[in-house]
Coordinates of C-alpha atoms in Angstrom, one line a residue:
X155 CA 38.3 -68.4 120.7
X156 CA 34.6 -67.8 121.3
X157 CA 35.0 -68.5 125.0
X158 CA 37.8 -66.0 125.3
X159 CA 35.7 -63.4 123.5
X160 CA 32.8 -64.1 125.8
X161 CA 35.0 -63.8 128.9
X162 CA 35.7 -60.2 127.9
X163 CA 32.1 -59.3 128.6
X164 CA 31.9 -61.0 132.0
X165 CA 32.6 -59.6 135.4
X166 CA 36.4 -59.8 136.1
X167 CA 37.6 -61.5 139.3
X168 CA 40.8 -59.7 140.2
X169 CA 41.5 -61.8 143.3
X170 CA 43.3 -64.4 141.0
X171 CA 45.9 -64.1 138.3
X172 CA 48.7 -61.6 137.6
X173 CA 48.0 -58.2 139.3
X174 CA 49.6 -56.4 136.4
X175 CA 47.6 -58.3 133.8
X176 CA 44.4 -57.7 135.8
X177 CA 45.0 -54.0 135.9
X178 CA 45.8 -53.7 132.2
X179 CA 42.8 -55.7 131.2
X180 CA 40.5 -53.6 133.4
X181 CA 42.2 -50.2 132.7
X182 CA 42.3 -50.2 128.9
X183 CA 38.5 -50.2 128.4
X184 CA 38.1 -47.9 131.4
X185 CA 40.6 -45.5 129.9
X186 CA 38.8 -45.5 126.5
X187 CA 35.5 -45.0 128.3
X188 CA 36.8 -42.1 130.4
X189 CA 38.1 -40.4 127.2
X190 CA 34.8 -41.0 125.5
X191 CA 32.9 -39.5 128.4
X192 CA 35.2 -36.5 128.2
X193 CA 34.2 -36.1 124.6
X194 CA 30.7 -35.1 125.7
X195 CA 31.9 -31.7 127.0
X196 CA 34.8 -31.4 124.6
X197 CA 32.6 -31.8 121.5
X198 CA 30.2 -29.3 122.9
X199 CA 33.0 -26.8 123.2
X200 CA 34.5 -27.5 119.8
X201 CA 31.2 -27.2 118.0
X202 CA 30.0 -24.2 120.0
X203 CA 33.4 -22.5 119.7
X204 CA 33.5 -22.8 116.0
X205 CA 29.8 -22.3 115.1
X206 CA 28.6 -19.8 117.8
X207 CA 31.8 -18.1 119.1
X208 CA 34.0 -17.4 122.1
X209 CA 31.2 -16.0 124.1
X210 CA 29.2 -19.2 124.0
X211 CA 32.4 -21.1 124.7
X212 CA 32.9 -19.0 127.8
X213 CA 29.2 -19.5 128.9
X214 CA 29.7 -23.3 128.9
X215 CA 32.9 -22.9 131.0
X216 CA 31.2 -20.6 133.5
X217 CA 28.5 -23.2 134.2
X218 CA 31.0 -26.0 135.0
X219 CA 31.8 -25.3 138.7
X220 CA 28.1 -24.9 139.6
X221 CA 27.1 -28.2 137.9
X222 CA 30.0 -29.9 139.6
X223 CA 28.9 -28.7 143.0
X224 CA 25.5 -30.4 142.5
X225 CA 27.2 -33.6 141.3
X226 CA 28.7 -34.2 144.8
X227 CA 25.7 -36.3 145.8
X228 CA 26.3 -38.7 143.0
X229 CA 30.1 -38.8 143.7
X230 CA 29.4 -40.0 147.2
X231 CA 26.8 -42.6 146.2
X232 CA 29.0 -43.8 143.3
X233 CA 32.2 -44.2 145.3
X234 CA 30.5 -45.8 148.3
X235 CA 28.6 -48.3 146.0
X236 CA 31.7 -49.1 144.0
X237 CA 33.7 -49.9 147.1
X238 CA 31.0 -52.0 148.7
X239 CA 30.2 -53.9 145.4
X240 CA 33.9 -54.7 144.8
X241 CA 34.4 -56.0 148.3
X242 CA 31.3 -58.1 148.5
X243 CA 32.0 -59.4 145.0
X244 CA 35.5 -60.4 146.0
X245 CA 34.2 -62.1 149.2
X246 CA 31.4 -63.8 147.1
X247 CA 28.7 -62.5 149.5
X248 CA 25.8 -62.6 147.1
X249 CA 23.0 -61.3 149.4
X250 CA 25.0 -58.4 150.7
X251 CA 25.9 -57.5 147.1
X252 CA 22.2 -57.5 146.1
X253 CA 21.2 -55.3 149.0
X254 CA 24.1 -52.9 148.2
X255 CA 22.9 -52.5 144.6
X256 CA 19.3 -52.1 145.6
X257 CA 20.2 -49.4 148.1
X258 CA 22.3 -47.7 145.5
X259 CA 19.5 -47.5 142.9
X260 CA 17.1 -46.0 145.4
X261 CA 19.6 -43.5 146.7
X262 CA 20.5 -42.4 143.1
X263 CA 16.9 -41.8 142.3
X264 CA 16.3 -39.7 145.4
X265 CA 19.4 -37.6 144.8
X266 CA 18.4 -37.1 141.2
X267 CA 15.0 -35.7 142.1
X268 CA 16.6 -33.4 144.6
X269 CA 19.1 -31.9 142.1
X270 CA 16.4 -31.6 139.3
X271 CA 14.3 -29.5 141.7
X272 CA 17.2 -27.5 143.3
X273 CA 19.3 -26.8 140.1
X274 CA 16.9 -24.6 138.2
X275 CA 16.2 -22.5 141.4
X276 CA 19.8 -21.6 142.2
X277 CA 21.2 -21.3 138.6
X278 CA 20.8 -17.6 137.9
X279 CA 21.4 -16.4 141.5
X280 CA 24.6 -18.3 141.8
X281 CA 26.0 -17.2 138.4
X282 CA 25.1 -13.6 139.2
X283 CA 26.8 -13.9 142.6
X284 CA 29.9 -15.1 140.8
X285 CA 30.0 -12.0 138.6
X286 CA 29.5 -13.9 135.4
X287 CA 30.0 -11.4 132.5
X288 CA 26.6 -10.1 131.5
X289 CA 27.2 -10.8 127.8
X290 CA 27.2 -14.6 128.5
X291 CA 24.9 -14.8 131.6
X292 CA 21.8 -15.8 129.7
X293 CA 23.6 -18.4 127.6
X294 CA 25.1 -20.0 130.7
X295 CA 21.7 -20.1 132.4
X296 CA 20.1 -21.6 129.4
X297 CA 22.8 -24.3 129.1
X298 CA 22.6 -25.3 132.8
X299 CA 18.8 -25.4 132.9
X300 CA 18.6 -27.9 130.1
X301 CA 21.3 -30.1 131.7
X302 CA 19.2 -30.2 134.9
X303 CA 16.1 -31.2 132.9
X304 CA 18.0 -34.3 131.7
X305 CA 20.0 -35.1 134.9
X306 CA 18.4 -38.5 135.4
X307 CA 20.4 -40.2 132.5
X308 CA 23.7 -38.7 133.6
X309 CA 23.2 -39.6 137.3
X310 CA 22.3 -43.3 136.6
X311 CA 25.1 -43.7 134.1
X312 CA 27.8 -42.4 136.5
X313 CA 26.5 -44.4 139.5
X314 CA 25.5 -47.7 137.8
X315 CA 28.6 -47.8 135.7
X316 CA 30.6 -47.4 139.0
X317 CA 28.8 -50.4 140.4
X318 CA 29.5 -52.4 137.2
X319 CA 33.2 -51.5 137.5
X320 CA 33.1 -52.6 141.1
X321 CA 31.9 -56.0 139.8
X322 CA 34.9 -56.1 137.4
X323 CA 32.9 -55.2 134.3
X324 CA 34.7 -52.4 132.4
X325 CA 33.7 -53.5 128.9
X326 CA 30.0 -53.0 128.8
X327 CA 30.0 -49.5 130.3
X328 CA 32.5 -48.7 127.6
X329 CA 30.3 -50.1 124.8
X330 CA 27.3 -48.1 126.1
X331 CA 29.3 -45.0 126.5
X332 CA 30.8 -45.2 123.0
X333 CA 27.2 -45.5 121.6
X334 CA 26.2 -42.5 123.5
X335 CA 29.3 -40.6 122.6
X336 CA 28.8 -41.0 118.8
X337 CA 25.2 -40.1 119.2
X338 CA 26.2 -37.0 121.1
X339 CA 28.6 -35.9 118.3
X340 CA 26.0 -36.4 115.7
X341 CA 23.3 -34.5 117.6
X342 CA 25.8 -31.7 118.4
X343 CA 26.5 -31.0 114.8
X344 CA 22.8 -31.4 113.9
X345 CA 21.4 -29.1 116.6
X346 CA 24.1 -26.5 116.8
X347 CA 25.4 -26.3 113.2
X348 CA 22.3 -27.5 111.4
X349 CA 19.4 -26.0 113.4
X350 CA 21.4 -23.1 114.8
X351 CA 20.2 -23.8 118.3
X352 CA 23.4 -22.4 120.0
X353 CA 24.4 -23.6 123.5
X354 CA 20.9 -25.0 123.9
X355 CA 21.5 -27.4 121.1
X356 CA 24.8 -28.6 122.7
X357 CA 22.9 -29.1 126.0
X358 CA 20.1 -31.1 124.5
X359 CA 22.6 -33.3 122.6
X360 CA 24.4 -34.1 125.8
X361 CA 21.3 -35.0 127.9
X362 CA 19.8 -37.2 125.2
X363 CA 23.0 -39.1 124.8
X364 CA 23.5 -39.6 128.5
X365 CA 20.0 -40.8 128.9
X366 CA 20.7 -43.6 126.4
X367 CA 23.9 -44.7 128.3
X368 CA 22.1 -44.6 131.6
X369 CA 19.3 -46.9 130.4
X370 CA 21.7 -49.4 128.9
X371 CA 23.8 -49.6 132.1
X372 CA 20.6 -50.4 134.1
X373 CA 19.7 -53.1 131.7
X374 CA 23.1 -54.7 131.9
X375 CA 23.1 -54.6 135.7
X376 CA 19.7 -56.2 136.0
X377 CA 20.9 -59.1 133.7
X378 CA 23.9 -60.0 135.9
X379 CA 21.9 -62.6 137.8
X380 CA 24.8 -65.0 138.2
X381 CA 26.3 -62.7 140.8
X382 CA 23.3 -61.5 142.7
X383 CA 19.5 -61.6 142.7
X384 CA 17.8 -58.2 142.8
X385 CA 14.3 -58.1 144.2
X386 CA 11.8 -55.4 145.0
X387 CA 12.8 -56.0 148.7
X388 CA 16.4 -55.2 147.8
X389 CA 15.3 -51.8 146.6
X390 CA 14.0 -50.9 150.1
X391 CA 17.0 -49.4 151.8
X392 CA 18.3 -51.3 154.9
X393 CA 19.8 -49.2 157.6
X394 CA 23.1 -51.1 157.7
X395 CA 23.7 -50.6 154.0
X396 CA 22.6 -47.0 154.1
X397 CA 25.1 -46.4 156.9
X398 CA 27.9 -48.2 155.0
X399 CA 27.1 -46.3 151.8
X400 CA 27.2 -43.0 153.7
X401 CA 30.3 -43.9 155.7
X402 CA 32.2 -44.9 152.5
X403 CA 30.7 -42.4 150.1
X404 CA 30.2 -39.3 152.2
X405 CA 33.9 -38.4 152.5
X406 CA 34.2 -38.6 148.7
X407 CA 31.1 -36.5 148.3
X408 CA 32.4 -33.9 150.7
X409 CA 35.7 -34.0 148.9
X410 CA 34.0 -33.2 145.7
X411 CA 31.9 -30.6 147.4
X412 CA 34.9 -28.8 148.9
X413 CA 36.7 -29.0 145.5
X414 CA 33.7 -27.6 143.7
X415 CA 33.2 -24.9 146.2
X416 CA 36.8 -23.9 145.9
X417 CA 36.5 -23.9 142.1
X418 CA 33.5 -21.6 142.4
X419 CA 35.6 -19.2 144.5
X420 CA 38.4 -19.4 141.9
X421 CA 35.8 -19.1 139.1
X422 CA 34.8 -15.7 140.6
X423 CA 38.5 -14.7 140.2
X424 CA 38.5 -16.1 136.7
X425 CA 35.4 -14.2 135.7
X426 CA 37.0 -10.9 136.8
X427 CA 39.6 -11.2 133.9
X428 CA 36.9 -11.1 131.2
X429 CA 35.6 -13.2 128.4
X430 CA 38.9 -13.9 126.7
X431 CA 40.4 -15.5 129.8
X432 CA 37.2 -17.4 130.5
X433 CA 37.3 -18.8 126.9
X434 CA 40.9 -19.8 127.3
X435 CA 40.2 -21.4 130.7
X436 CA 37.3 -23.4 129.2
X437 CA 39.5 -24.8 126.5
X438 CA 42.4 -25.6 128.9
X439 CA 39.9 -27.4 131.2
X440 CA 38.8 -29.5 128.2
X441 CA 42.4 -30.5 127.4
X442 CA 43.0 -31.0 131.1
X443 CA 40.1 -33.4 131.2
X444 CA 41.8 -35.7 128.6
X445 CA 45.2 -35.3 130.3
X446 CA 43.7 -36.4 133.6
X447 CA 42.0 -39.4 132.1
X448 CA 44.9 -41.9 132.7
X449 CA 45.2 -40.7 136.3
X450 CA 41.5 -41.1 137.0
X451 CA 41.5 -44.4 135.1
X452 CA 44.3 -46.0 137.1
X453 CA 42.8 -44.6 140.3
X454 CA 39.4 -46.2 139.5
X455 CA 41.1 -49.5 138.5
X456 CA 43.0 -49.5 141.8
X457 CA 39.8 -48.9 143.8
X458 CA 38.1 -52.0 142.2
X459 CA 41.3 -54.1 142.4
X460 CA 41.9 -53.2 146.0
X461 CA 38.3 -53.6 146.9
X462 CA 38.1 -57.1 145.6
X463 CA 41.3 -58.3 147.1
X464 CA 40.8 -56.7 150.5
X465 CA 37.3 -58.2 150.5
X466 CA 38.9 -61.6 149.9
X467 CA 41.5 -60.9 152.6
X468 CA 44.4 -60.6 150.2
X469 CA 46.5 -57.7 151.4
X470 CA 49.6 -59.2 149.7
X471 CA 48.0 -58.9 146.3
X472 CA 46.8 -55.4 147.1
X473 CA 50.3 -54.1 147.8
X474 CA 51.7 -55.9 144.7
X475 CA 49.0 -54.3 142.6
X476 CA 49.6 -50.9 144.0
X477 CA 53.2 -51.1 142.8
X478 CA 52.2 -52.2 139.3
X479 CA 49.5 -49.5 139.1
X480 CA 52.0 -46.8 140.1
X481 CA 54.5 -47.8 137.4
X482 CA 51.8 -47.8 134.7
X483 CA 50.2 -44.6 135.8
X484 CA 53.3 -42.5 136.1
X485 CA 54.7 -43.9 132.8
X486 CA 51.6 -42.8 130.9
X487 CA 51.6 -39.4 132.6
X488 CA 55.2 -38.7 131.5
X489 CA 54.3 -39.4 127.9
X490 CA 51.3 -37.2 128.1
X491 CA 53.2 -34.3 129.5
X492 CA 55.6 -34.5 126.6
X493 CA 52.7 -34.5 124.1
X494 CA 51.1 -31.5 125.8
X495 CA 54.3 -29.5 125.7
X496 CA 54.8 -30.2 122.0
X497 CA 51.3 -30.0 120.7
X498 CA 49.6 -27.6 123.2
X499 CA 49.1 -24.8 120.7
X500 CA 47.5 -27.1 118.1
X501 CA 45.2 -28.4 120.7
X502 CA 44.0 -24.9 121.5
X503 CA 43.5 -24.2 117.8
X504 CA 40.9 -27.0 117.6
X505 CA 38.5 -24.9 119.8
X506 CA 39.1 -21.3 118.6
X507 CA 40.9 -19.2 116.0
X508 CA 41.3 -16.1 118.3
X509 CA 45.1 -15.6 118.7
X510 CA 44.8 -14.1 122.2
X511 CA 42.8 -17.1 123.5
X512 CA 45.2 -19.6 121.8
X513 CA 48.4 -17.9 123.2
X514 CA 46.9 -17.6 126.7
X515 CA 45.7 -21.2 126.7
X516 CA 49.0 -22.5 125.6
X517 CA 50.7 -20.7 128.4
X518 CA 48.3 -22.2 130.9
X519 CA 48.8 -25.7 129.6
X520 CA 52.6 -25.3 129.9
X521 CA 52.2 -24.3 133.5
X522 CA 50.1 -27.3 134.4
X523 CA 51.9 -30.0 132.4
X524 CA 54.3 -31.4 135.0
X525 CA 51.5 -31.4 137.6
X526 CA 49.9 -34.3 135.8
X527 CA 52.7 -36.6 137.0
X528 CA 52.0 -35.5 140.6
X529 CA 48.3 -36.1 140.1
X530 CA 49.1 -39.7 138.8
X531 CA 50.6 -40.5 142.2
X532 CA 47.7 -39.0 144.1
X533 CA 45.0 -40.7 142.2
X534 CA 46.6 -44.2 142.2
X535 CA 47.4 -44.2 145.9
X536 CA 44.0 -42.6 146.8
X537 CA 42.3 -45.3 144.7
X538 CA 44.1 -48.0 146.9
X539 CA 42.9 -46.3 150.1
X540 CA 39.3 -45.9 148.9
X541 CA 39.1 -49.5 147.7
X542 CA 40.3 -50.7 151.1
X543 CA 37.5 -48.6 152.7
X544 CA 39.5 -45.6 153.8
X545 CA 37.7 -42.7 152.2
X546 CA 38.5 -40.2 155.0
X547 CA 42.2 -39.8 154.3
X548 CA 41.8 -38.7 150.6
X549 CA 39.1 -36.3 151.8
X550 CA 41.4 -34.5 154.3
X551 CA 44.1 -34.3 151.7
X552 CA 41.7 -32.7 149.3
X553 CA 40.6 -30.2 151.9
X554 CA 44.2 -29.2 152.5
X555 CA 45.2 -28.9 148.9
X556 CA 42.1 -26.9 147.8
X557 CA 41.1 -24.8 150.8
X558 CA 44.5 -24.3 152.5
X559 CA 46.7 -24.2 149.3
X560 CA 44.8 -23.6 146.0
X561 CA 42.4 -20.7 146.9
X562 CA 44.8 -18.6 149.0
X563 CA 47.7 -19.0 146.6
X564 CA 45.5 -18.1 143.6
X565 CA 44.1 -14.9 145.2
X566 CA 47.4 -14.0 146.8
X567 CA 49.5 -14.3 143.6
X568 CA 46.9 -12.4 141.6
X569 CA 46.9 -9.6 144.2
X570 CA 50.7 -9.3 144.0
X571 CA 50.6 -9.0 140.2
X572 CA 48.1 -6.1 140.2
X573 CA 49.2 -2.6 139.3
X574 CA 49.2 -0.2 142.3
X575 CA 45.5 0.5 143.2
X576 CA 44.2 -2.0 140.7
X577 CA 41.0 -4.0 141.2
X578 CA 40.6 -7.7 141.1
X579 CA 41.3 -9.0 137.6
X580 CA 43.8 -6.3 136.8
X581 CA 46.8 -8.5 137.4
X582 CA 48.0 -11.5 135.4
X583 CA 45.8 -14.6 135.0
X584 CA 48.8 -16.9 135.5
X585 CA 48.1 -17.4 139.3
X586 CA 44.9 -19.3 138.3
X587 CA 47.0 -22.2 137.0
X588 CA 50.2 -21.8 139.0
X589 CA 48.1 -22.2 142.2
X590 CA 46.6 -25.4 140.8
X591 CA 50.1 -26.8 140.0
X592 CA 51.3 -26.1 143.5
X593 CA 48.2 -27.8 145.1
X594 CA 48.8 -30.9 142.9
X595 CA 52.4 -31.3 144.1
X596 CA 51.4 -30.8 147.7
X597 CA 48.6 -33.4 147.4
X598 CA 51.0 -36.0 145.9
X599 CA 53.4 -35.6 148.8
X600 CA 50.6 -35.9 151.4
X601 CA 49.1 -38.9 149.7
X602 CA 52.5 -40.8 149.6
X603 CA 52.9 -40.2 153.4
X604 CA 49.3 -41.4 154.1
X605 CA 49.8 -44.6 152.0
X606 CA 53.0 -45.5 153.8
X607 CA 51.5 -45.0 157.2
X608 CA 49.1 -47.9 156.3
X609 CA 45.9 -47.1 158.2
X610 CA 44.0 -48.1 155.1
X611 CA 44.9 -51.8 155.6
X612 CA 42.4 -52.2 158.4
X613 CA 39.3 -50.7 156.8
X614 CA 37.7 -53.6 154.8
X615 CA 34.0 -54.5 155.6
X616 CA 33.7 -58.2 154.7
X617 CA 33.8 -61.4 156.7
X618 CA 37.0 -62.5 155.0
X619 CA 38.7 -59.4 156.2
X620 CA 37.4 -59.9 159.7
X621 CA 35.5 -56.7 159.8
X622 CA 31.9 -57.7 159.0

């Protein structure tokens, strides 16, 4: 019994055993962790919405796209590092694994310094350029500036937890995140409700909690000496690993950059509708974050599973695992869609008591609901392609769905709903979410086609795969 319990906290080798069992064992703690991480922003919104008001809620929502745009660097580093770590772990290439981890730590530190310097400089100009309502502009700037101050903890948690998952360890990042999550909830209530600190209190609670989770992840990684030996020399980036990290991570970073830029453009349209629509949009995005968690979870699980098996030269296990992941992911999404359609209104009421915001938010959720099934397909098959080393194909699909589909459809439909001679924002806000639904469906269709074409099968970087 003790040995079984101990094995839960060890790195998981997914090149052996039942693919379905491997994916379930890895996905369950990952899902709990993803949901706990989503609690950071959700608790901020619930506490702020109830103790400060809809204006503060809208301020937090208005800051989201700008922060996400600056997170693209870490998205690239995290995805590249996770793919490399999983493949080298599966191939049992100890030295290459150590150099990958050392390069990742150095790259994360460099990106963090860059964002901490750039973020405060561009915050107010960007929010002003996006026509953020003047009644929430100062609050949004204050919230973002504090988050940038504490960016180090968030950056290292997201990147290093990605490395740990690449090594098959989904349990310890979950434990650390749960500790940070409960700390965040306590600090949120204390700072916002107790000390009346407003959005600043929510921001400070978030960065302090994320710092704790980042430190714990680093400690865990440094103690995994049975799989690699990290030295000071490993921290000095080697050109071959920098190139591989860039080649694998840059497409994912660009994908996130394009998505974030598109969201900023759409945010400009959202801002034109006023504070009530902004508040509803903020709440819907919080619910959306939870609804997307299974999709992101199974996508991440497939990246690690595929990386380890492709690294070991086991294409047969990879394809079998993809089928299992698809069945699990779509099944969970169908259940979630049903829950959203039934309980959407009550979910909105957790954040605000304003009838206009509740009704509008429920309508938005009903529009998006079926799209979560399409996103399940996209995330799982994209996870397979990324794990195999093909990060370019998901990037191109994202460009098509966001730039070619989402943005033009959102603005086009809004224009068609305006009264004659009306300005932007005088039409209905429904195109904001109808355009998102359409882009998700298109993305799923393109991802299925790309997976079936099979170019991803020849992208592995390890000796066992014949591509070292």
